[in-house]
XYZ file of N, CA and C in Angstrom:
726
model
N -3.255 1.318 14.491
C -2.849 0.064 13.873
C -1.335 0.069 13.642
N -0.694 -1.024 13.973
C 0.764 -1.114 13.819
C 1.156 -1.071 12.345
N 2.216 -0.340 12.055
C 2.737 -0.259 10.685
C 3.948 -1.187 10.587
N 3.682 -2.470 10.394
C 4.749 -3.467 10.436
C 5.632 -3.456 9.193
N 5.143 -2.856 8.117
C 5.922 -2.809 6.872
C 6.401 -1.391 6.573
N 5.496 -0.422 6.694
C 5.807 0.946 6.262
C 7.016 1.517 7.012
N 7.000 1.433 8.344
C 8.086 2.072 9.106
C 9.456 1.446 8.831
N 9.562 0.098 8.758
C 10.858 -0.470 8.385
C 11.315 -0.057 6.982
N 10.362 0.070 6.040
C 10.717 0.505 4.685
C 11.226 1.940 4.716
N 10.585 2.798 5.504
C 11.046 4.186 5.651
C 12.463 4.212 6.221
N 12.714 3.388 7.231
C 14.051 3.316 7.825
C 15.094 2.862 6.819
N 14.725 1.867 5.992
C 15.638 1.361 4.959
C 15.927 2.449 3.926
N 14.871 3.175 3.509
C 15.040 4.240 2.519
C 15.964 5.339 3.055
N 15.768 5.702 4.310
C 16.610 6.756 4.892
C 18.078 6.319 4.933
N 18.300 5.035 5.229
C 19.667 4.505 5.240
C 20.276 4.587 3.843
N 19.480 4.211 2.813
C 19.959 4.286 1.432
C 20.320 5.721 1.052
N 19.476 6.670 1.466
C 19.746 8.065 1.127
C 21.071 8.522 1.728
N 21.376 8.023 2.921
C 22.652 8.377 3.548
C 23.823 7.744 2.794
N 23.635 6.491 2.381
C 24.678 5.792 1.615
C 24.935 6.526 0.301
N 23.857 6.911 -0.375
C 23.984 7.634 -1.648
C 24.402 9.083 -1.428
N 24.353 9.548 -0.184
C 24.690 10.923 0.167
C 23.844 11.926 -0.623
N 22.535 11.651 -0.670
C 21.627 12.582 -1.340
C 21.501 13.852 -0.507
N 21.503 14.971 -1.168
C 21.364 16.258 -0.492
C 19.895 16.686 -0.570
N 19.120 16.341 0.444
C 17.679 16.585 0.410
C 17.334 17.904 1.096
N 16.707 18.781 0.330
C 16.269 20.090 0.833
C 14.744 20.095 0.796
N 14.123 19.934 1.944
C 12.662 19.873 2.028
C 12.144 21.051 2.848
N 11.262 21.843 2.260
C 10.666 22.970 2.968
C 9.147 22.916 2.839
N 8.448 23.269 3.905
C 7.000 23.354 3.881
C 6.281 22.173 4.491
N 7.022 21.247 5.116
C 6.378 20.085 5.722
C 5.318 20.464 6.742
N 5.485 21.643 7.348
C 4.510 22.077 8.361
C 3.119 22.314 7.761
N 3.034 22.392 6.432
C 1.737 22.565 5.767
C 0.938 21.261 5.698
N 1.592 20.144 6.002
C 0.897 18.857 6.024
C 0.244 18.700 7.399
N -1.066 18.462 7.445
C -1.744 18.396 8.748
C -1.250 17.235 9.604
N -1.164 17.473 10.906
C -0.698 16.436 11.837
C -1.750 15.358 12.072
N -2.996 15.685 11.762
C -4.057 14.691 11.924
C -5.139 14.955 10.888
N -5.950 13.936 10.633
C -7.054 14.083 9.691
C -6.648 13.813 8.263
N -7.651 13.618 7.426
C -7.419 13.293 6.025
C -6.953 14.486 5.205
N -6.230 14.205 4.130
C -5.789 15.222 3.176
C -5.357 14.512 1.902
N -5.437 15.240 0.790
C -4.943 14.712 -0.482
C -3.648 15.436 -0.815
N -2.542 14.701 -0.847
C -1.226 15.252 -1.161
C -1.032 15.134 -2.672
N -0.782 16.254 -3.336
C -0.737 16.295 -4.802
C 0.628 16.763 -5.273
N 1.267 15.968 -6.142
C 2.636 16.272 -6.566
C 2.799 16.167 -8.076
N 3.813 16.887 -8.579
C 4.241 16.648 -9.959
C 4.883 15.270 -10.044
N 5.163 14.800 -11.268
C 5.639 13.421 -11.431
C 6.728 13.370 -12.501
N 7.989 13.229 -12.055
C 9.122 13.234 -12.986
C 10.023 12.017 -12.823
N 9.699 11.137 -11.857
C 10.578 10.013 -11.553
C 9.784 8.851 -10.982
N 10.337 7.641 -11.137
C 9.717 6.465 -10.525
C 9.811 6.507 -8.995
N 10.653 7.387 -8.463
C 10.881 7.445 -7.019
C 10.181 8.617 -6.344
N 9.354 9.354 -7.092
C 8.717 10.541 -6.513
C 7.927 10.223 -5.245
N 7.229 9.094 -5.245
C 6.394 8.780 -4.076
C 7.236 8.621 -2.808
N 8.474 8.149 -2.974
C 9.351 7.979 -1.811
C 9.671 9.339 -1.191
N 10.020 10.298 -2.044
C 10.410 11.623 -1.536
C 9.196 12.439 -1.097
N 8.072 12.257 -1.781
C 6.848 12.920 -1.332
C 6.463 12.420 0.065
N 6.598 11.123 0.264
C 6.295 10.551 1.574
C 7.245 11.050 2.645
N 8.491 11.268 2.250
C 9.505 11.764 3.185
C 9.111 13.135 3.748
N 8.464 13.942 2.909
C 8.075 15.289 3.335
C 7.025 15.268 4.446
N 6.293 14.151 4.560
C 5.246 14.060 5.584
C 5.763 13.547 6.925
N 6.964 12.997 6.943
C 7.479 12.375 8.170
C 7.675 13.358 9.329
N 8.122 14.611 9.082
C 8.252 15.539 10.218
C 6.926 15.761 10.955
N 5.813 15.574 10.249
C 4.488 15.717 10.878
C 3.977 14.369 11.403
N 4.880 13.368 11.369
C 4.545 12.018 11.849
C 3.357 11.412 11.086
N 3.357 11.647 9.761
C 2.300 11.105 8.919
C 2.885 10.145 7.887
N 2.119 9.120 7.571
C 2.462 8.177 6.517
C 1.440 8.356 5.393
N 1.914 8.433 4.156
C 1.044 8.711 3.015
C 0.707 7.419 2.279
N -0.564 7.256 1.918
C -1.010 6.103 1.113
C -1.108 6.584 -0.337
N -0.206 6.117 -1.167
C -0.165 6.583 -2.554
C -1.019 5.725 -3.475
N -1.635 6.396 -4.444
C -2.342 5.702 -5.512
C -1.312 5.378 -6.587
N -1.202 4.090 -6.928
C -0.174 3.656 -7.877
C -0.737 2.616 -8.840
N -0.075 2.483 -9.983
C -0.522 1.526 -11.002
C -0.646 0.118 -10.421
N -1.703 -0.544 -10.796
C -1.987 -1.884 -10.287
C -0.867 -2.871 -10.596
N -0.159 -2.661 -11.711
C 0.929 -3.568 -12.103
C 2.046 -3.608 -11.070
N 2.252 -2.484 -10.354
C 3.290 -2.431 -9.319
C 2.953 -3.402 -8.182
N 1.661 -3.588 -7.944
C 1.211 -4.474 -6.871
C 1.327 -5.953 -7.273
N 1.474 -6.209 -8.576
C 1.621 -7.594 -9.044
C 3.086 -8.044 -9.049
N 4.005 -7.093 -8.932
C 5.436 -7.427 -8.966
C 5.800 -8.231 -7.719
N 6.651 -9.235 -7.892
C 6.941 -10.156 -6.779
C 7.695 -9.482 -5.629
N 8.438 -8.418 -5.924
C 9.163 -7.715 -4.856
C 8.350 -6.525 -4.334
N 7.950 -5.656 -5.257
C 7.256 -4.437 -4.819
C 5.830 -4.709 -4.350
N 5.184 -5.743 -4.918
C 3.790 -6.027 -4.585
C 3.521 -6.197 -3.100
N 4.200 -7.141 -2.429
C 3.967 -7.316 -0.991
C 4.272 -6.066 -0.174
N 5.291 -5.288 -0.607
C 5.632 -4.055 0.111
C 4.530 -3.008 -0.052
N 4.046 -2.856 -1.293
C 3.002 -1.868 -1.547
C 1.734 -2.206 -0.765
N 1.382 -3.479 -0.756
C 0.183 -3.881 -0.007
C 0.397 -3.699 1.495
N 1.603 -4.035 1.963
C 1.903 -3.904 3.384
C 1.894 -2.461 3.855
N 2.222 -1.535 2.928
C 2.219 -0.116 3.275
C 0.851 0.525 3.043
N -0.105 -0.320 2.634
C -1.502 0.113 2.419
C -1.631 1.185 1.343
N -0.780 1.107 0.318
C -0.960 1.978 -0.838
C -2.175 1.484 -1.626
N -2.621 2.283 -2.561
C -3.898 2.032 -3.233
C -3.681 1.676 -4.704
N -4.013 0.441 -5.116
C -3.820 0.053 -6.516
C -4.845 0.711 -7.433
N -4.369 1.164 -8.596
C -5.251 1.808 -9.577
C -5.244 0.992 -10.865
N -6.378 0.408 -11.179
C -6.573 -0.291 -12.448
C -7.309 0.681 -13.366
N -6.636 1.082 -14.460
C -7.221 2.107 -15.333
C -8.611 1.703 -15.845
N -8.852 0.386 -15.969
C -10.144 -0.081 -16.492
C -11.225 -0.074 -15.415
N -10.810 -0.051 -14.146
C -11.770 -0.056 -13.047
C -11.395 1.030 -12.030
N -11.297 2.249 -12.554
C -10.847 3.362 -11.726
C -11.751 3.658 -10.546
N -13.048 3.322 -10.680
C -13.983 3.637 -9.598
C -13.664 2.858 -8.324
N -13.058 1.667 -8.471
C -12.682 0.867 -7.297
C -11.588 1.579 -6.498
N -10.575 2.076 -7.198
C -9.487 2.802 -6.540
C -9.999 4.097 -5.919
N -10.909 4.749 -6.623
C -11.490 6.007 -6.128
C -12.223 5.762 -4.809
N -13.019 4.707 -4.764
C -13.767 4.373 -3.542
C -12.821 4.011 -2.404
N -11.745 3.279 -2.734
C -10.734 2.898 -1.745
C -10.081 4.160 -1.159
N -9.725 5.103 -2.043
C -9.080 6.345 -1.601
C -10.026 7.160 -0.718
N -11.309 7.218 -1.098
C -12.289 7.947 -0.287
C -12.395 7.356 1.115
N -12.437 6.031 1.194
C -12.495 5.360 2.502
C -11.286 5.734 3.353
N -10.101 5.750 2.714
C -8.874 6.102 3.437
C -8.931 7.541 3.948
N -9.391 8.455 3.090
C -9.486 9.872 3.485
C -10.458 10.056 4.638
N -11.608 9.399 4.548
C -12.629 9.545 5.591
C -12.193 8.931 6.913
N -11.252 7.989 6.846
C -10.750 7.401 8.091
C -9.549 8.180 8.638
N -9.257 9.354 8.007
C -8.213 10.234 8.528
C -6.835 10.033 7.934
N -6.740 9.309 6.811
C -5.446 9.064 6.168
C -5.094 10.192 5.195
N -3.793 10.303 4.895
C -3.340 11.167 3.803
C -3.156 10.285 2.570
N -3.777 10.680 1.464
C -3.673 9.938 0.211
C -2.824 10.753 -0.768
N -1.814 10.120 -1.350
C -0.940 10.780 -2.306
C -1.379 10.520 -3.734
N -1.462 11.591 -4.538
C -1.956 11.493 -5.911
C -1.005 12.224 -6.866
N -0.794 11.609 -8.033
C -0.059 12.267 -9.123
C -1.080 12.577 -10.217
N -1.637 13.791 -10.233
C -2.740 14.082 -11.153
C -2.358 14.130 -12.624
N -1.043 14.096 -12.918
C -0.630 13.991 -14.324
C -0.782 12.553 -14.824
N -0.969 11.617 -13.881
C -1.187 10.186 -14.157
C 0.081 9.444 -14.566
N 0.909 10.031 -15.409
C 2.150 9.370 -15.825
C 3.323 10.337 -15.675
N 4.529 9.783 -15.709
C 5.742 10.596 -15.600
C 5.828 11.568 -16.773
N 6.175 12.808 -16.483
C 6.374 13.815 -17.521
C 7.803 13.711 -18.048
N 7.937 13.285 -19.295
C 9.278 13.128 -19.877
C 9.901 14.462 -20.280
N 9.083 15.512 -20.318
C 9.633 16.845 -20.597
C 10.059 17.534 -19.301
N 9.709 16.907 -18.155
C 9.981 17.443 -16.817
C 9.255 18.761 -16.562
N 8.222 19.027 -17.373
C 7.324 20.155 -17.148
C 5.975 19.593 -16.721
N 5.107 20.434 -16.187
C 3.797 19.960 -15.741
C 2.896 19.633 -16.918
N 2.327 18.441 -16.910
C 1.311 18.071 -17.883
C -0.041 18.557 -17.362
N -1.104 18.310 -18.097
C -2.432 18.671 -17.618
C -2.798 17.778 -16.430
N -3.628 18.303 -15.546
C -4.047 17.577 -14.346
C -5.415 16.950 -14.554
N -5.567 15.710 -14.143
C -6.888 15.094 -14.086
C -7.578 15.598 -12.815
N -8.909 15.601 -12.817
C -9.661 16.248 -11.731
C -9.948 15.327 -10.549
N -9.473 14.075 -10.591
C -9.792 13.122 -9.529
C -9.389 13.569 -8.139
N -8.219 14.193 -8.011
C -7.749 14.627 -6.681
C -8.712 15.652 -6.089
N -9.124 16.624 -6.913
C -10.053 17.657 -6.430
C -11.396 17.038 -6.060
N -11.895 16.133 -6.885
C -13.196 15.518 -6.616
C -13.159 14.687 -5.333
N -12.047 13.961 -5.132
C -11.894 13.171 -3.901
C -11.902 14.063 -2.662
N -11.132 15.158 -2.738
C -11.041 16.069 -1.602
C -12.411 16.681 -1.296
N -13.139 17.049 -2.364
C -14.483 17.599 -2.176
C -15.400 16.592 -1.488
N -15.404 15.378 -2.011
C -16.329 14.362 -1.510
C -16.009 13.949 -0.080
N -14.716 13.891 0.252
C -14.309 13.465 1.599
C -14.276 14.634 2.579
N -14.374 15.863 2.061
C -14.327 17.034 2.940
C -12.958 17.263 3.554
N -11.896 17.074 2.734
C -10.521 17.248 3.228
C -9.778 18.246 2.338
N -8.676 18.835 2.840
C -7.917 19.785 2.025
C -6.992 19.107 1.019
N -6.576 19.882 0.025
C -5.552 19.466 -0.936
C -4.233 20.101 -0.513
N -3.165 19.319 -0.506
C -1.837 19.834 -0.155
C -0.952 19.749 -1.399
N -0.649 20.896 -2.039
C 0.191 20.873 -3.240
C 1.674 20.748 -2.893
N 2.411 20.057 -3.735
C 3.856 19.959 -3.515
C 4.569 19.721 -4.834
N 5.877 19.916 -4.837
C 6.683 19.678 -6.031
C 8.033 19.107 -5.632
N 8.520 18.215 -6.489
C 9.863 17.646 -6.295
C 10.713 17.974 -7.511
N 12.013 18.102 -7.290
C 12.937 18.367 -8.392
C 14.262 17.680 -8.094
N 14.866 17.081 -9.124
C 16.127 16.363 -8.971
C 15.940 14.852 -8.971
N 14.729 14.394 -8.660
C 14.480 12.946 -8.600
C 14.659 12.286 -9.967
N 14.443 13.070 -11.053
C 14.593 12.496 -12.396
C 16.032 12.068 -12.678
N 16.980 12.610 -11.938
C 18.381 12.260 -12.162
C 18.712 10.876 -11.600
N 17.865 10.355 -10.719
C 18.085 9.024 -10.153
C 17.476 7.929 -11.020
N 16.190 8.144 -11.423
C 15.519 7.096 -12.191
C 14.251 7.660 -12.800
N 14.232 7.745 -14.133
C 13.050 8.259 -14.801
C 12.804 7.504 -16.092
N 11.692 7.776 -16.694
C 11.281 7.083 -17.920
C 12.219 7.431 -19.071
N 12.660 6.400 -19.790
C 13.508 6.623 -20.951
C 14.983 6.766 -20.650
N 15.358 6.642 -19.383
C 16.767 6.741 -18.989
C 17.084 5.610 -18.014
N 18.283 5.027 -18.100
C 18.626 3.941 -17.174
C 18.727 4.459 -15.742
N 18.252 3.642 -14.816
C 18.417 4.042 -13.413
C 19.885 3.899 -13.050
N 20.333 4.794 -12.225
C 21.733 4.763 -11.824
C 21.830 5.204 -10.370
N 21.750 4.227 -9.489
C 21.808 4.535 -8.070
C 23.247 4.680 -7.581
N 24.201 4.585 -8.510
C 25.594 4.792 -8.121
C 25.921 6.276 -8.075
N 25.061 7.066 -8.699
C 25.281 8.512 -8.654
C 25.094 8.980 -7.215
N 26.052 9.675 -6.711
C 25.934 10.134 -5.329
C 25.944 11.659 -5.288
N 25.631 12.171 -4.137
C 25.634 13.620 -3.868
C 24.586 14.377 -4.685
N 23.591 13.665 -5.233
C 22.574 14.345 -6.039
C 21.620 15.117 -5.137
N 21.415 16.406 -5.411
C 20.457 17.167 -4.607
C 19.018 16.810 -5.002
N 18.152 16.745 -4.020
C 16.724 16.565 -4.223
C 16.032 17.724 -3.511
N 15.247 18.499 -4.239
C 14.565 19.653 -3.661
C 13.064 19.392 -3.604
N 12.474 19.614 -2.438
C 11.049 19.356 -2.212
C 10.423 20.612 -1.620
N 9.303 21.022 -2.190
C 8.583 22.189 -1.671
C 7.114 21.819 -1.461
N 6.608 22.061 -0.264
C 5.221 21.768 0.080
C 4.493 23.089 0.315
N 3.352 23.268 -0.337
C 2.608 24.517 -0.232
C 1.493 24.463 0.793
N 0.873 25.607 1.006
C -0.241 25.700 1.940
C -1.460 24.971 1.388
N -2.301 24.516 2.301
C -3.488 23.751 1.919
C -4.437 24.573 1.047
N -5.078 23.878 0.122
C -6.133 24.467 -0.709
C -7.445 23.797 -0.310
N -8.425 24.594 0.062
C -9.718 24.026 0.439
C -10.484 23.596 -0.808
N -11.059 22.423 -0.739
C -11.829 21.891 -1.869
C -13.314 22.041 -1.549
N -13.790 23.259 -1.682
C -15.186 23.552 -1.342
C -16.139 22.788 -2.261
N -17.193 22.252 -1.688
C -18.166 21.477 -2.470
C -18.980 22.349 -3.417
N -19.036 23.635 -3.148
C -19.837 24.495 -4.022
C -19.021 25.065 -5.193
N -17.779 24.615 -5.325
C -16.950 25.031 -6.463
C -16.865 23.891 -7.480
N -16.684 24.241 -8.712
C -16.525 23.273 -9.793
C -15.156 22.592 -9.659
N -15.135 21.266 -9.751
C -13.876 20.523 -9.575
C -12.810 20.968 -10.573
N -13.254 21.349 -11.764
C -12.301 21.822 -12.771
C -11.602 23.103 -12.349
N -12.339 23.997 -11.695
C -11.754 25.259 -11.226
C -10.746 24.999 -10.113
N -11.091 24.084 -9.210
C -10.159 23.727 -8.124
C -8.904 23.089 -8.717
N -9.085 22.247 -9.738
C -7.950 21.576 -10.381
C -7.025 22.586 -11.036
N -7.590 23.606 -11.678
C -6.756 24.649 -12.295
C -5.964 25.407 -11.229
N -6.625 25.729 -10.121
C -5.941 26.415 -9.015
C -4.823 25.536 -8.455
N -5.099 24.259 -8.320
C -4.123 23.308 -7.799
C -2.913 23.215 -8.715
N -3.159 23.130 -10.024
C -2.057 23.021 -10.974
C -1.189 24.284 -10.959
N -1.838 25.444 -10.870
C -1.086 26.703 -10.799
C -0.181 26.736 -9.569
N -0.698 26.226 -8.453
C 0.091 26.222 -7.209
C 1.250 25.254 -7.310
N 1.011 24.066 -7.877
C 2.105 23.102 -8.050
C 3.160 23.681 -8.995
N 2.718 24.404 -10.041
C 3.656 25.043 -10.976
C 4.532 26.051 -10.236
N 3.927 26.853 -9.359
C 4.703 27.830 -8.573
C 5.727 27.130 -7.684
N 5.313 26.030 -7.066
C 6.217 25.279 -6.183
C 7.343 24.622 -6.984
N 7.011 24.133 -8.176
C 8.026 23.526 -9.040
C 9.066 24.559 -9.450
N 8.610 25.743 -9.822
C 9.546 26.805 -10.209
C 10.405 27.233 -9.019
N 9.808 27.251 -7.825
C 10.575 27.589 -6.622
C 11.640 26.532 -6.349
N 11.277 25.257 -6.539
C 12.235 24.169 -6.337
C 13.363 24.247 -7.358
N 13.028 24.577 -8.605
C 14.051 24.692 -9.650
C 14.998 25.856 -9.365
N 14.437 26.974 -8.899
C 15.300 28.125 -8.562
C 16.234 27.791 -7.412
N 15.754 27.004 -6.459
C 16.551 26.671 -5.277
C 17.549 25.548 -5.540
N 17.397 24.858 -6.666
C 18.251 23.696 -6.925
C 19.704 24.139 -7.030
N 20.603 23.520 -6.267
C 21.955 24.077 -6.114
C 22.956 23.768 -7.223
N 22.606 22.900 -8.171
C 23.578 22.573 -9.226
C 22.954 22.729 -10.604
N 23.818 22.848 -11.597
C 23.420 22.896 -12.997
C 24.123 21.769 -13.740
N 23.725 21.453 -14.950
C 24.403 20.394 -15.701
C 25.902 20.640 -15.793
N 26.653 19.524 -15.704
C 28.123 19.638 -15.710
C 28.673 19.951 -17.096
N 27.933 19.571 -18.135
C 28.390 19.800 -19.496
C 27.300 19.416 -20.478
N 27.596 19.487 -21.786
C 26.579 19.201 -22.811
C 25.943 17.815 -22.679
N 26.711 16.825 -22.195
C 26.179 15.457 -22.077
C 25.316 15.288 -20.827
N 25.261 16.316 -19.997
C 24.532 16.220 -18.729
C 23.297 17.122 -18.717
N 22.840 17.545 -19.887
C 21.706 18.478 -19.943
C 20.371 17.764 -20.109
N 20.386 16.431 -20.171
C 19.157 15.670 -20.445
C 18.086 15.850 -19.381
N 18.500 16.149 -18.138
C 17.540 16.235 -17.029
C 16.959 17.632 -16.856
N 17.367 18.565 -17.698
C 16.827 19.930 -17.637
C 15.792 20.119 -18.743
N 14.637 20.722 -18.424
C 13.628 20.964 -19.460
C 14.132 21.942 -20.509
N 13.577 21.840 -21.707
C 14.041 22.655 -22.828
C 13.925 24.155 -22.536
N 12.852 24.571 -21.852
C 12.666 26.014 -21.622
C 13.677 26.578 -20.633
N 14.403 25.679 -19.932
C 15.470 26.140 -19.029
C 16.853 25.874 -19.636
N 16.877 25.590 -20.934
C 18.145 25.400 -21.626
C 18.637 23.974 -21.688
N 17.812 23.016 -21.224
C 18.214 21.612 -21.252
C 17.837 20.929 -22.552
N 18.150 19.650 -22.635
C 17.871 18.881 -23.855
C 16.761 17.857 -23.658
N 15.998 17.968 -22.565
C 14.810 17.116 -22.422
C 13.843 17.480 -23.552
N 13.062 16.519 -24.023
C 12.113 16.841 -25.100
C 11.072 17.856 -24.621
N 10.579 18.658 -25.551
C 9.513 19.599 -25.214
C 8.210 18.814 -25.046
N 7.204 19.400 -24.374
C 5.908 18.712 -24.268
C 5.346 18.337 -25.641
N 5.562 19.222 -26.631
C 5.054 18.943 -27.990
C 5.762 17.752 -28.594
N 7.069 17.642 -28.387
C 7.822 16.493 -28.913
C 7.398 15.205 -28.255
N 7.110 15.251 -26.945
C 6.642 14.053 -26.220
C 5.293 13.607 -26.781
N 4.388 14.563 -26.961
C 3.057 14.231 -27.496
C 3.155 13.635 -28.893
N 4.054 14.194 -29.726
C 4.219 13.692 -31.095
C 4.754 12.257 -31.075
N 5.708 11.980 -30.166
C 6.289 10.643 -30.074
C 5.240 9.641 -29.584
N 4.386 10.061 -28.640
C 3.358 9.171 -28.103
C 2.272 8.876 -29.120
N 2.086 9.795 -30.070
C 1.044 9.634 -31.085
C 1.417 8.591 -32.137
N 2.716 8.289 -32.258
C 3.176 7.323 -33.261
C 3.206 5.912 -32.695
């Protein structure tokens, strides 16, 4: 089927990345299968994560269908693009509809992108994972592909103004080896294994990241345990509780 929207959007995004002079370091794309269904699972620290996660699949000539909040599909600009790229709307009140849609996509040989933390992590650390990705992979009989992104929070994230004028920002992407989602294993156990692997990839991406904050006013994008001033997971939870 012709991709009349997705491929032009990819071309536009690549042009923007060149204009912004983003320094993209992507390793592990060969772990994404060249054919057949798979669930691509990533950490979530930015509104733009899906763009960079999708970029990692391009060397394998694959396009990823991401599960995204239904409200994004209602937006007058992003809505037609999201539908044209065949991404999957998720209505929290009717999650089973999105789940069935994702299963159909997987069984037809598509790669489905999932953020199992559900929302952006404002501490820039991994939150707990929901088990939907593992259950989907089990039911569709496809592998899970873990990955991590780092640096995307500096472009646009929750609680901070987007600033696309920032140039030369490094973006580090690491894709891990496939995890089999055996039907005879408990989905919770697979989810724990998946989260551990994404954590390892995230730490690898952070170690490989070529820059550090320029000064005290630039530490907001670093997690507290790495010496930054991002809120701790406990502080985020306390703020959300009020």
